[in-house]
């Protein structure tokens, strides 16, 4: 694993004082492109929103990129519509929806000098079917847009700092990241080759791009994350960032209190206090859940060579925008602590 280099000392390009400073541990947010993946429902949207809010609070201009027609950020930020054109969604965070059709249209307009011809090609039904069916076309168009977003400048500064990409399904992530390697074997020299090499150098540069994983401390997601890690580690298409373990339950009782539980439980059933017996069963269940979560976390620590960051189980109020901003601040603090 080459992560040691990626997490080593480097100069922070833009400290808050405006001077060049050396931070001993570069945090995730120092990268240009932060990719996230993991199974549906594990908390990618939550993590990305929290980290983007913190980046904005630090004076950056983060852009959240969602792929496909999903716009889960609409719900999080309470905005009516997130489209292909980036818009500010609140508290200094920007978001866009990178849908394949818009990316392809932009790609054609860029590469076919006559705009009208490009549009005609795009709108042709047969060609559209072909583009949807042809492997890699979507990935090329999407990577083309991501590279373009990374390259956008305002004066000397990057326009987006950093860019969060929610790769949603893990299959999608693998296809996208694998594309440069796959294409390299298929295409000769030429403009397409140069473009694919461009994506590859962006994705493979550990100072610019990191792929983080999000998971839950439960058996099935943990198992799938170990398998995904093994695959990503072997393919080496991208530097691996952090492993976010979401919804980690707090320890419900101290070992001492757990000891009372047995004694109180015995007494309660002796005297027939059924509500107390039920409460004790609930407490036991919470304790089992907690110890299962700890076991899954230990196992992932053992099998996955990525710094692991835990996110607590939250209640509704903490999932509001203000709550997420707090979570982001917390997370960045934890990320700075993780020792490689
Ligand atoms: N730490 C947490 N505690 C409690 N609920 C959470 C937590 N993280 C996420 N959720 C909730 O779980 C659901 C799925 O989270 P989300 O971030 O949308 O996952 P994903 O983007 O991976 O599908 C959402 O309803 C979200 O509010
Ligand atoms: Mg999501």
mmCIF file of C-alpha atoms and ligand atoms in Angstrom:
data_model
loop_
_atom_site.group_PDB
_atom_site.id
_atom_site.type_symbol
_atom_site.label_atom_id
_atom_site.label_comp_id
_atom_site.label_asym_id
_atom_site.label_seq_id
_atom_site.Cartn_x
_atom_site.Cartn_y
_atom_site.Cartn_z
ATOM 1 C CA UNK A 1 0.000 0.000 0.000
ATOM 2 C CA UNK A 2 1.430 3.315 -1.014
ATOM 3 C CA UNK A 3 -0.737 5.264 1.433
ATOM 4 C CA UNK A 4 2.220 6.114 3.644
ATOM 5 C CA UNK A 5 3.411 8.576 1.019
ATOM 6 C CA UNK A 6 -0.029 9.979 0.498
ATOM 7 C CA UNK A 7 -0.492 10.604 4.186
ATOM 8 C CA UNK A 8 3.031 11.864 4.791
ATOM 9 C CA UNK A 9 4.106 15.425 5.498
ATOM 10 C CA UNK A 10 3.270 17.904 2.834
ATOM 11 C CA UNK A 11 2.823 21.627 2.495
ATOM 12 C CA UNK A 12 -0.718 22.816 2.976
ATOM 13 C CA UNK A 13 -1.285 24.961 -0.066
ATOM 14 C CA UNK A 14 -3.593 27.454 1.545
ATOM 15 C CA UNK A 15 -3.588 27.859 5.272
ATOM 16 C CA UNK A 16 -6.131 30.187 6.806
ATOM 17 C CA UNK A 17 -3.464 32.790 7.544
ATOM 18 C CA UNK A 18 -2.673 32.830 3.830
ATOM 19 C CA UNK A 19 0.891 31.689 4.397
ATOM 20 C CA UNK A 20 2.320 28.480 3.158
ATOM 21 C CA UNK A 21 2.366 26.174 6.124
ATOM 22 C CA UNK A 22 3.390 22.613 6.754
ATOM 23 C CA UNK A 23 0.742 20.442 8.317
ATOM 24 C CA UNK A 24 2.078 17.176 9.657
ATOM 25 C CA UNK A 25 -0.913 15.187 8.481
ATOM 26 C CA UNK A 26 -2.673 16.280 5.356
ATOM 27 C CA UNK A 27 -6.340 15.781 5.826
ATOM 28 C CA UNK A 28 -8.723 14.413 3.340
ATOM 29 C CA UNK A 29 -9.872 17.912 2.445
ATOM 30 C CA UNK A 30 -6.443 18.825 1.058
ATOM 31 C CA UNK A 31 -7.104 16.713 -2.011
ATOM 32 C CA UNK A 32 -8.727 18.023 -5.180
ATOM 33 C CA UNK A 33 -11.005 15.086 -5.814
ATOM 34 C CA UNK A 34 -12.646 13.097 -3.045
ATOM 35 C CA UNK A 35 -14.438 10.028 -4.280
ATOM 36 C CA UNK A 36 -16.843 8.089 -2.053
ATOM 37 C CA UNK A 37 -18.416 4.737 -2.516
ATOM 38 C CA UNK A 38 -20.261 2.068 -0.563
ATOM 39 C CA UNK A 39 -23.548 0.208 -0.643
ATOM 40 C CA UNK A 40 -26.859 2.087 -0.760
ATOM 41 C CA UNK A 41 -28.082 3.336 2.597
ATOM 42 C CA UNK A 42 -24.762 3.182 4.455
ATOM 43 C CA UNK A 43 -24.411 6.962 4.731
ATOM 44 C CA UNK A 44 -22.443 8.266 1.756
ATOM 45 C CA UNK A 45 -24.773 11.223 1.277
ATOM 46 C CA UNK A 46 -24.591 12.009 4.988
ATOM 47 C CA UNK A 47 -20.779 11.806 5.060
ATOM 48 C CA UNK A 48 -20.298 13.856 1.914
ATOM 49 C CA UNK A 49 -22.745 16.549 3.032
ATOM 50 C CA UNK A 50 -21.091 16.779 6.466
ATOM 51 C CA UNK A 51 -17.573 17.042 5.031
ATOM 52 C CA UNK A 52 -18.630 19.561 2.384
ATOM 53 C CA UNK A 53 -20.261 21.741 5.044
ATOM 54 C CA UNK A 54 -17.031 21.670 7.023
ATOM 55 C CA UNK A 55 -14.945 22.493 3.929
ATOM 56 C CA UNK A 56 -17.205 25.493 3.307
ATOM 57 C CA UNK A 57 -16.918 26.572 6.932
ATOM 58 C CA UNK A 58 -13.135 26.513 6.502
ATOM 59 C CA UNK A 59 -13.487 29.003 3.676
ATOM 60 C CA UNK A 60 -13.241 26.632 0.742
ATOM 61 C CA UNK A 61 -15.689 26.311 -2.096
ATOM 62 C CA UNK A 62 -16.711 22.646 -2.129
ATOM 63 C CA UNK A 63 -18.679 21.119 -4.978
ATOM 64 C CA UNK A 64 -20.702 17.961 -4.449
ATOM 65 C CA UNK A 65 -21.127 15.896 -7.609
ATOM 66 C CA UNK A 66 -23.856 13.281 -7.666
ATOM 67 C CA UNK A 67 -23.926 10.822 -10.515
ATOM 68 C CA UNK A 68 -26.930 9.739 -12.521
ATOM 69 C CA UNK A 69 -30.316 11.173 -11.825
ATOM 70 C CA UNK A 70 -30.039 10.921 -8.093
ATOM 71 C CA UNK A 71 -30.179 14.162 -6.251
ATOM 72 C CA UNK A 72 -30.180 13.143 -2.630
ATOM 73 C CA UNK A 73 -28.581 16.486 -1.790
ATOM 74 C CA UNK A 74 -31.875 18.190 -2.672
ATOM 75 C CA UNK A 75 -33.402 16.621 0.424
ATOM 76 C CA UNK A 76 -30.390 17.263 2.643
ATOM 77 C CA UNK A 77 -30.081 20.942 1.722
ATOM 78 C CA UNK A 78 -33.795 21.506 1.175
ATOM 79 C CA UNK A 79 -33.449 22.901 -2.339
ATOM 80 C CA UNK A 80 -35.940 22.260 -5.133
ATOM 81 C CA UNK A 81 -33.701 21.107 -7.965
ATOM 82 C CA UNK A 82 -30.083 20.219 -8.503
ATOM 83 C CA UNK A 83 -29.162 20.034 -12.190
ATOM 84 C CA UNK A 84 -26.059 19.676 -14.348
ATOM 85 C CA UNK A 85 -25.093 23.279 -13.738
ATOM 86 C CA UNK A 86 -23.539 23.644 -10.280
ATOM 87 C CA UNK A 87 -25.576 25.757 -7.875
ATOM 88 C CA UNK A 88 -25.076 26.915 -4.348
ATOM 89 C CA UNK A 89 -27.243 24.744 -2.120
ATOM 90 C CA UNK A 90 -26.562 26.458 1.187
ATOM 91 C CA UNK A 91 -23.892 27.460 3.702
ATOM 92 C CA UNK A 92 -21.312 27.867 0.946
ATOM 93 C CA UNK A 93 -21.722 24.356 -0.437
ATOM 94 C CA UNK A 94 -22.288 23.851 -4.164
ATOM 95 C CA UNK A 95 -23.809 20.816 -5.825
ATOM 96 C CA UNK A 96 -24.543 19.417 -9.253
ATOM 97 C CA UNK A 97 -26.023 16.320 -10.788
ATOM 98 C CA UNK A 98 -23.702 14.732 -13.336
ATOM 99 C CA UNK A 99 -26.100 12.907 -15.612
ATOM 100 C CA UNK A 100 -24.761 10.920 -18.500
ATOM 101 C CA UNK A 101 -26.771 12.638 -21.270
ATOM 102 C CA UNK A 102 -25.614 16.133 -20.317
ATOM 103 C CA UNK A 103 -22.021 14.932 -19.962
ATOM 104 C CA UNK A 104 -22.164 13.298 -23.384
ATOM 105 C CA UNK A 105 -23.666 16.387 -24.979
ATOM 106 C CA UNK A 106 -20.932 18.527 -23.469
ATOM 107 C CA UNK A 107 -18.325 16.064 -24.668
ATOM 108 C CA UNK A 108 -19.630 16.215 -28.238
ATOM 109 C CA UNK A 109 -19.886 19.957 -28.251
ATOM 110 C CA UNK A 110 -16.292 20.077 -27.087
ATOM 111 C CA UNK A 111 -15.031 17.610 -29.666
ATOM 112 C CA UNK A 112 -17.163 18.352 -32.701
ATOM 113 C CA UNK A 113 -16.426 21.828 -33.973
ATOM 114 C CA UNK A 114 -19.934 22.493 -35.323
ATOM 115 C CA UNK A 115 -22.323 22.800 -32.398
ATOM 116 C CA UNK A 116 -25.358 22.062 -34.527
ATOM 117 C CA UNK A 117 -23.831 18.796 -35.759
ATOM 118 C CA UNK A 118 -22.941 17.798 -32.216
ATOM 119 C CA UNK A 119 -26.532 18.389 -31.077
ATOM 120 C CA UNK A 120 -27.910 16.453 -34.032
ATOM 121 C CA UNK A 121 -25.728 13.465 -33.205
ATOM 122 C CA UNK A 122 -26.803 13.673 -29.594
ATOM 123 C CA UNK A 123 -30.501 13.771 -30.396
ATOM 124 C CA UNK A 124 -30.395 10.896 -32.875
ATOM 125 C CA UNK A 125 -32.428 8.111 -31.271
ATOM 126 C CA UNK A 126 -30.427 5.231 -32.751
ATOM 127 C CA UNK A 127 -27.143 6.783 -31.725
ATOM 128 C CA UNK A 128 -28.539 7.449 -28.264
ATOM 129 C CA UNK A 129 -29.337 3.765 -27.891
ATOM 130 C CA UNK A 130 -25.861 2.952 -29.072
ATOM 131 C CA UNK A 131 -24.268 5.305 -26.550
ATOM 132 C CA UNK A 132 -26.283 3.814 -23.728
ATOM 133 C CA UNK A 133 -25.344 0.285 -24.746
ATOM 134 C CA UNK A 134 -21.703 0.851 -25.661
ATOM 135 C CA UNK A 135 -19.482 0.009 -22.751
ATOM 136 C CA UNK A 136 -17.285 2.833 -21.528
ATOM 137 C CA UNK A 137 -19.066 5.670 -23.343
ATOM 138 C CA UNK A 138 -20.788 6.775 -20.156
ATOM 139 C CA UNK A 139 -17.569 6.458 -18.174
ATOM 140 C CA UNK A 140 -15.581 8.494 -20.697
ATOM 141 C CA UNK A 141 -18.199 11.235 -20.704
ATOM 142 C CA UNK A 142 -18.395 11.291 -16.913
ATOM 143 C CA UNK A 143 -14.636 11.271 -16.373
ATOM 144 C CA UNK A 144 -14.307 13.958 -19.006
ATOM 145 C CA UNK A 145 -16.637 16.177 -16.986
ATOM 146 C CA UNK A 146 -14.957 15.401 -13.664
ATOM 147 C CA UNK A 147 -11.562 16.294 -15.146
ATOM 148 C CA UNK A 148 -12.996 19.498 -16.566
ATOM 149 C CA UNK A 149 -14.437 20.454 -13.163
ATOM 150 C CA UNK A 150 -11.067 19.784 -11.545
ATOM 151 C CA UNK A 151 -9.346 21.956 -14.130
ATOM 152 C CA UNK A 152 -11.710 24.924 -13.749
ATOM 153 C CA UNK A 153 -9.907 27.995 -12.488
ATOM 154 C CA UNK A 154 -10.925 31.372 -11.231
ATOM 155 C CA UNK A 155 -7.849 33.465 -11.747
ATOM 156 C CA UNK A 156 -5.065 31.298 -10.363
ATOM 157 C CA UNK A 157 -7.252 29.347 -7.967
ATOM 158 C CA UNK A 158 -9.234 26.216 -8.584
ATOM 159 C CA UNK A 159 -12.898 27.091 -8.869
ATOM 160 C CA UNK A 160 -13.907 24.014 -6.812
ATOM 161 C CA UNK A 161 -12.038 23.174 -3.679
ATOM 162 C CA UNK A 162 -12.465 20.293 -3.117
ATOM 163 C CA UNK A 163 -14.765 18.251 -5.353
ATOM 164 C CA UNK A 164 -16.742 15.493 -3.628
ATOM 165 C CA UNK A 165 -17.992 12.758 -5.930
ATOM 166 C CA UNK A 166 -20.641 10.412 -4.622
ATOM 167 C CA UNK A 167 -20.030 7.296 -6.733
ATOM 168 C CA UNK A 168 -23.069 5.721 -5.171
ATOM 169 C CA UNK A 169 -23.043 2.057 -6.193
ATOM 170 C CA UNK A 170 -19.749 0.233 -5.741
ATOM 171 C CA UNK A 171 -20.107 -1.347 -9.203
ATOM 172 C CA UNK A 172 -20.191 2.104 -10.721
ATOM 173 C CA UNK A 173 -17.069 3.093 -8.839
ATOM 174 C CA UNK A 174 -15.156 0.078 -10.069
ATOM 175 C CA UNK A 175 -16.163 0.641 -13.700
ATOM 176 C CA UNK A 176 -15.282 4.289 -13.585
ATOM 177 C CA UNK A 177 -11.929 3.796 -11.920
ATOM 178 C CA UNK A 178 -11.057 0.860 -14.093
ATOM 179 C CA UNK A 179 -11.751 2.712 -17.304
ATOM 180 C CA UNK A 180 -8.285 4.147 -18.011
ATOM 181 C CA UNK A 181 -6.628 0.737 -17.576
ATOM 182 C CA UNK A 182 -9.229 -0.997 -19.715
ATOM 183 C CA UNK A 183 -9.126 1.641 -22.448
ATOM 184 C CA UNK A 184 -5.366 1.731 -22.622
ATOM 185 C CA UNK A 185 -5.346 -1.775 -24.037
ATOM 186 C CA UNK A 186 -7.970 -0.930 -26.640
ATOM 187 C CA UNK A 187 -6.981 2.379 -28.163
ATOM 188 C CA UNK A 188 -3.946 3.507 -30.098
ATOM 189 C CA UNK A 189 -2.371 6.939 -30.018
ATOM 190 C CA UNK A 190 -4.622 9.872 -30.705
ATOM 191 C CA UNK A 191 -6.849 12.386 -29.009
ATOM 192 C CA UNK A 192 -8.927 9.769 -27.181
ATOM 193 C CA UNK A 193 -5.771 8.162 -25.867
ATOM 194 C CA UNK A 194 -4.495 11.502 -24.610
ATOM 195 C CA UNK A 195 -7.796 12.175 -22.912
ATOM 196 C CA UNK A 196 -7.887 8.786 -21.186
ATOM 197 C CA UNK A 197 -4.273 9.259 -20.083
ATOM 198 C CA UNK A 198 -5.353 12.596 -18.651
ATOM 199 C CA UNK A 199 -8.079 10.950 -16.525
ATOM 200 C CA UNK A 200 -5.648 8.307 -15.446
ATOM 201 C CA UNK A 201 -3.057 10.781 -14.225
ATOM 202 C CA UNK A 202 -5.718 12.667 -12.269
ATOM 203 C CA UNK A 203 -7.205 9.523 -10.715
ATOM 204 C CA UNK A 204 -3.854 7.941 -9.944
ATOM 205 C CA UNK A 205 -2.273 11.011 -8.361
ATOM 206 C CA UNK A 206 -2.509 10.452 -4.597
ATOM 207 C CA UNK A 207 -1.959 14.151 -3.923
ATOM 208 C CA UNK A 208 -5.067 14.943 -5.940
ATOM 209 C CA UNK A 209 -7.469 12.040 -5.700
ATOM 210 C CA UNK A 210 -8.552 9.684 -2.934
ATOM 211 C CA UNK A 211 -11.287 7.090 -2.864
ATOM 212 C CA UNK A 212 -12.923 6.669 0.536
ATOM 213 C CA UNK A 213 -15.299 3.911 1.517
ATOM 214 C CA UNK A 214 -18.392 4.180 3.669
ATOM 215 C CA UNK A 215 -19.874 1.225 5.496
ATOM 216 C CA UNK A 216 -21.844 0.091 8.526
ATOM 217 C CA UNK A 217 -20.550 -1.968 11.473
ATOM 218 C CA UNK A 218 -22.702 -4.961 10.587
ATOM 219 C CA UNK A 219 -21.702 -8.330 9.269
ATOM 220 C CA UNK A 220 -22.897 -8.144 5.670
ATOM 221 C CA UNK A 221 -21.752 -4.589 4.856
ATOM 222 C CA UNK A 222 -18.447 -5.255 6.614
ATOM 223 C CA UNK A 223 -17.883 -8.419 4.581
ATOM 224 C CA UNK A 224 -18.714 -6.610 1.351
ATOM 225 C CA UNK A 225 -16.394 -3.771 2.264
ATOM 226 C CA UNK A 226 -13.515 -6.161 2.903
ATOM 227 C CA UNK A 227 -14.104 -7.698 -0.534
ATOM 228 C CA UNK A 228 -14.362 -4.299 -2.209
ATOM 229 C CA UNK A 229 -11.157 -3.195 -0.501
ATOM 230 C CA UNK A 230 -9.301 -6.297 -1.681
ATOM 231 C CA UNK A 231 -10.391 -5.657 -5.216
ATOM 232 C CA UNK A 232 -9.531 -1.946 -5.184
ATOM 233 C CA UNK A 233 -6.220 -2.633 -3.502
ATOM 234 C CA UNK A 234 -5.276 -5.166 -6.150
ATOM 235 C CA UNK A 235 -6.347 -2.989 -9.084
ATOM 236 C CA UNK A 236 -4.472 0.063 -7.825
ATOM 237 C CA UNK A 237 -6.461 2.415 -10.037
ATOM 238 C CA UNK A 238 -6.738 4.995 -7.299
ATOM 239 C CA UNK A 239 -5.220 5.844 -3.923
ATOM 240 C CA UNK A 240 -7.422 4.681 -1.085
ATOM 241 C CA UNK A 241 -8.409 7.294 1.472
ATOM 242 C CA UNK A 242 -10.433 6.641 4.609
ATOM 243 C CA UNK A 243 -12.856 4.010 5.721
ATOM 244 C CA UNK A 244 -15.889 5.690 7.284
ATOM 245 C CA UNK A 245 -17.874 3.404 9.562
ATOM 246 C CA UNK A 246 -21.265 4.973 10.065
ATOM 247 C CA UNK A 247 -23.967 4.497 12.682
ATOM 248 C CA UNK A 248 -21.678 3.077 15.341
ATOM 249 C CA UNK A 249 -23.795 2.507 18.461
ATOM 250 C CA UNK A 250 -22.530 3.853 21.759
ATOM 251 C CA UNK A 251 -21.797 1.432 24.567
ATOM 252 C CA UNK A 252 -25.190 1.276 26.303
ATOM 253 C CA UNK A 253 -23.903 0.231 29.753
ATOM 254 C CA UNK A 254 -20.566 0.097 31.494
ATOM 255 C CA UNK A 255 -19.256 -3.383 32.397
ATOM 256 C CA UNK A 256 -20.209 -2.599 35.984
ATOM 257 C CA UNK A 257 -23.772 -1.699 35.070
ATOM 258 C CA UNK A 258 -23.989 -4.795 32.893
ATOM 259 C CA UNK A 259 -23.172 -6.844 35.990
ATOM 260 C CA UNK A 260 -26.144 -5.309 37.850
ATOM 261 C CA UNK A 261 -28.351 -6.188 34.934
ATOM 262 C CA UNK A 262 -28.059 -9.888 35.731
ATOM 263 C CA UNK A 263 -28.828 -9.402 39.401
ATOM 264 C CA UNK A 264 -31.693 -6.961 38.818
ATOM 265 C CA UNK A 265 -33.088 -9.202 36.080
ATOM 266 C CA UNK A 266 -33.136 -12.187 38.354
ATOM 267 C CA UNK A 267 -34.850 -10.226 41.120
ATOM 268 C CA UNK A 268 -37.402 -8.750 38.691
ATOM 269 C CA UNK A 269 -38.472 -12.142 37.379
ATOM 270 C CA UNK A 270 -38.638 -13.535 40.907
ATOM 271 C CA UNK A 271 -41.083 -10.817 41.957
ATOM 272 C CA UNK A 272 -42.887 -10.779 38.570
ATOM 273 C CA UNK A 273 -42.035 -7.205 37.459
ATOM 274 C CA UNK A 274 -42.657 -7.836 33.764
ATOM 275 C CA UNK A 275 -41.999 -4.282 32.527
ATOM 276 C CA UNK A 276 -38.616 -4.356 34.183
ATOM 277 C CA UNK A 277 -37.940 -7.759 32.653
ATOM 278 C CA UNK A 278 -38.762 -6.274 29.220
ATOM 279 C CA UNK A 279 -36.515 -3.274 29.817
ATOM 280 C CA UNK A 280 -33.703 -5.582 30.729
ATOM 281 C CA UNK A 281 -34.220 -7.604 27.548
ATOM 282 C CA UNK A 282 -33.978 -4.339 25.569
ATOM 283 C CA UNK A 283 -30.786 -3.372 27.360
ATOM 284 C CA UNK A 284 -29.317 -6.777 26.607
ATOM 285 C CA UNK A 285 -30.220 -6.386 22.960
ATOM 286 C CA UNK A 286 -28.506 -2.981 22.819
ATOM 287 C CA UNK A 287 -25.440 -4.547 24.407
ATOM 288 C CA UNK A 288 -25.357 -7.334 21.847
ATOM 289 C CA UNK A 289 -25.668 -4.818 19.023
ATOM 290 C CA UNK A 290 -22.840 -2.809 20.490
ATOM 291 C CA UNK A 291 -20.549 -5.778 20.853
ATOM 292 C CA UNK A 292 -21.387 -7.008 17.335
ATOM 293 C CA UNK A 293 -20.526 -3.555 15.987
ATOM 294 C CA UNK A 294 -17.206 -3.584 17.869
ATOM 295 C CA UNK A 295 -16.421 -7.037 16.480
ATOM 296 C CA UNK A 296 -17.112 -5.892 12.905
ATOM 297 C CA UNK A 297 -14.972 -2.804 13.402
ATOM 298 C CA UNK A 298 -12.063 -4.912 14.731
ATOM 299 C CA UNK A 299 -12.358 -7.222 11.812
ATOM 300 C CA UNK A 300 -12.301 -4.349 9.315
ATOM 301 C CA UNK A 301 -9.306 -2.809 11.082
ATOM 302 C CA UNK A 302 -7.518 -6.118 10.661
ATOM 303 C CA UNK A 303 -8.465 -6.765 7.029
ATOM 304 C CA UNK A 304 -8.523 -3.266 5.572
ATOM 305 C CA UNK A 305 -5.357 -1.187 5.515
ATOM 306 C CA UNK A 306 -7.113 2.176 5.492
ATOM 307 C CA UNK A 307 -7.410 4.658 8.376
ATOM 308 C CA UNK A 308 -10.803 4.021 9.946
ATOM 309 C CA UNK A 309 -13.065 6.781 11.208
ATOM 310 C CA UNK A 310 -16.210 6.081 13.197
ATOM 311 C CA UNK A 311 -19.404 8.116 12.962
ATOM 312 C CA UNK A 312 -21.896 7.833 15.785
ATOM 313 C CA UNK A 313 -25.470 6.725 15.487
ATOM 314 C CA UNK A 314 -27.424 9.983 15.282
ATOM 315 C CA UNK A 315 -30.939 11.027 16.109
ATOM 316 C CA UNK A 316 -33.162 12.936 13.712
ATOM 317 C CA UNK A 317 -32.268 16.370 15.010
ATOM 318 C CA UNK A 318 -28.594 15.701 14.365
ATOM 319 C CA UNK A 319 -29.321 14.996 10.718
ATOM 320 C CA UNK A 320 -30.509 18.567 10.114
ATOM 321 C CA UNK A 321 -28.189 20.902 8.213
ATOM 322 C CA UNK A 322 -26.842 22.336 11.454
ATOM 323 C CA UNK A 323 -26.380 18.832 12.837
ATOM 324 C CA UNK A 324 -24.549 17.717 9.723
ATOM 325 C CA UNK A 325 -22.275 20.751 9.897
ATOM 326 C CA UNK A 326 -21.392 19.755 13.444
ATOM 327 C CA UNK A 327 -20.833 16.171 12.349
ATOM 328 C CA UNK A 328 -18.499 17.435 9.607
ATOM 329 C CA UNK A 329 -16.442 19.430 12.078
ATOM 330 C CA UNK A 330 -16.235 16.401 14.307
ATOM 331 C CA UNK A 331 -15.249 14.159 11.428
ATOM 332 C CA UNK A 332 -12.455 16.414 10.232
ATOM 333 C CA UNK A 333 -11.118 16.454 13.783
ATOM 334 C CA UNK A 334 -11.172 12.653 13.863
ATOM 335 C CA UNK A 335 -9.555 12.418 10.431
ATOM 336 C CA UNK A 336 -6.672 14.559 11.682
ATOM 337 C CA UNK A 337 -6.219 12.123 14.561
ATOM 338 C CA UNK A 338 -6.083 8.889 12.601
ATOM 339 C CA UNK A 339 -2.622 7.593 12.675
ATOM 340 C CA UNK A 340 -1.340 5.589 9.797
HETATM 341 N N1 LIG B 1 -25.028 8.294 11.660
HETATM 342 C C1 LIG B 1 -26.318 8.175 11.362
HETATM 343 N N2 LIG B 1 -27.235 7.998 12.347
HETATM 344 C C2 LIG B 1 -28.539 7.864 12.053
HETATM 345 N N3 LIG B 1 -29.056 7.885 10.822
HETATM 346 C C3 LIG B 1 -28.206 8.048 9.786
HETATM 347 C C4 LIG B 1 -26.799 8.206 10.006
HETATM 348 N N4 LIG B 1 -26.217 8.334 8.796
HETATM 349 C C5 LIG B 1 -27.191 8.272 7.879
HETATM 350 N N5 LIG B 1 -28.382 8.113 8.451
HETATM 351 C C6 LIG B 1 -29.685 7.995 7.765
HETATM 352 O O1 LIG B 1 -29.659 6.790 7.010
HETATM 353 C C7 LIG B 1 -30.257 6.963 5.739
HETATM 354 C C8 LIG B 1 -29.249 6.622 4.643
HETATM 355 O O2 LIG B 1 -28.167 7.554 4.701
HETATM 356 P P1 LIG B 1 -27.538 8.177 3.370
HETATM 357 O O3 LIG B 1 -26.474 9.117 3.789
HETATM 358 O O4 LIG B 1 -28.603 8.715 2.488
HETATM 359 O O5 LIG B 1 -26.918 6.848 2.730
HETATM 360 P P2 LIG B 1 -26.399 6.591 1.231
HETATM 361 O O6 LIG B 1 -26.102 7.893 0.596
HETATM 362 O O7 LIG B 1 -25.162 5.747 1.410
HETATM 363 O O8 LIG B 1 -27.480 5.829 0.551
HETATM 364 C C9 LIG B 1 -30.712 8.411 5.694
HETATM 365 O O9 LIG B 1 -32.069 8.449 6.037
HETATM 366 C C10 LIG B 1 -29.876 9.096 6.734
HETATM 367 O O10 LIG B 1 -30.542 10.214 7.281
HETATM 368 MG MG1 LIG B 2 -26.744 8.640 -1.248
#
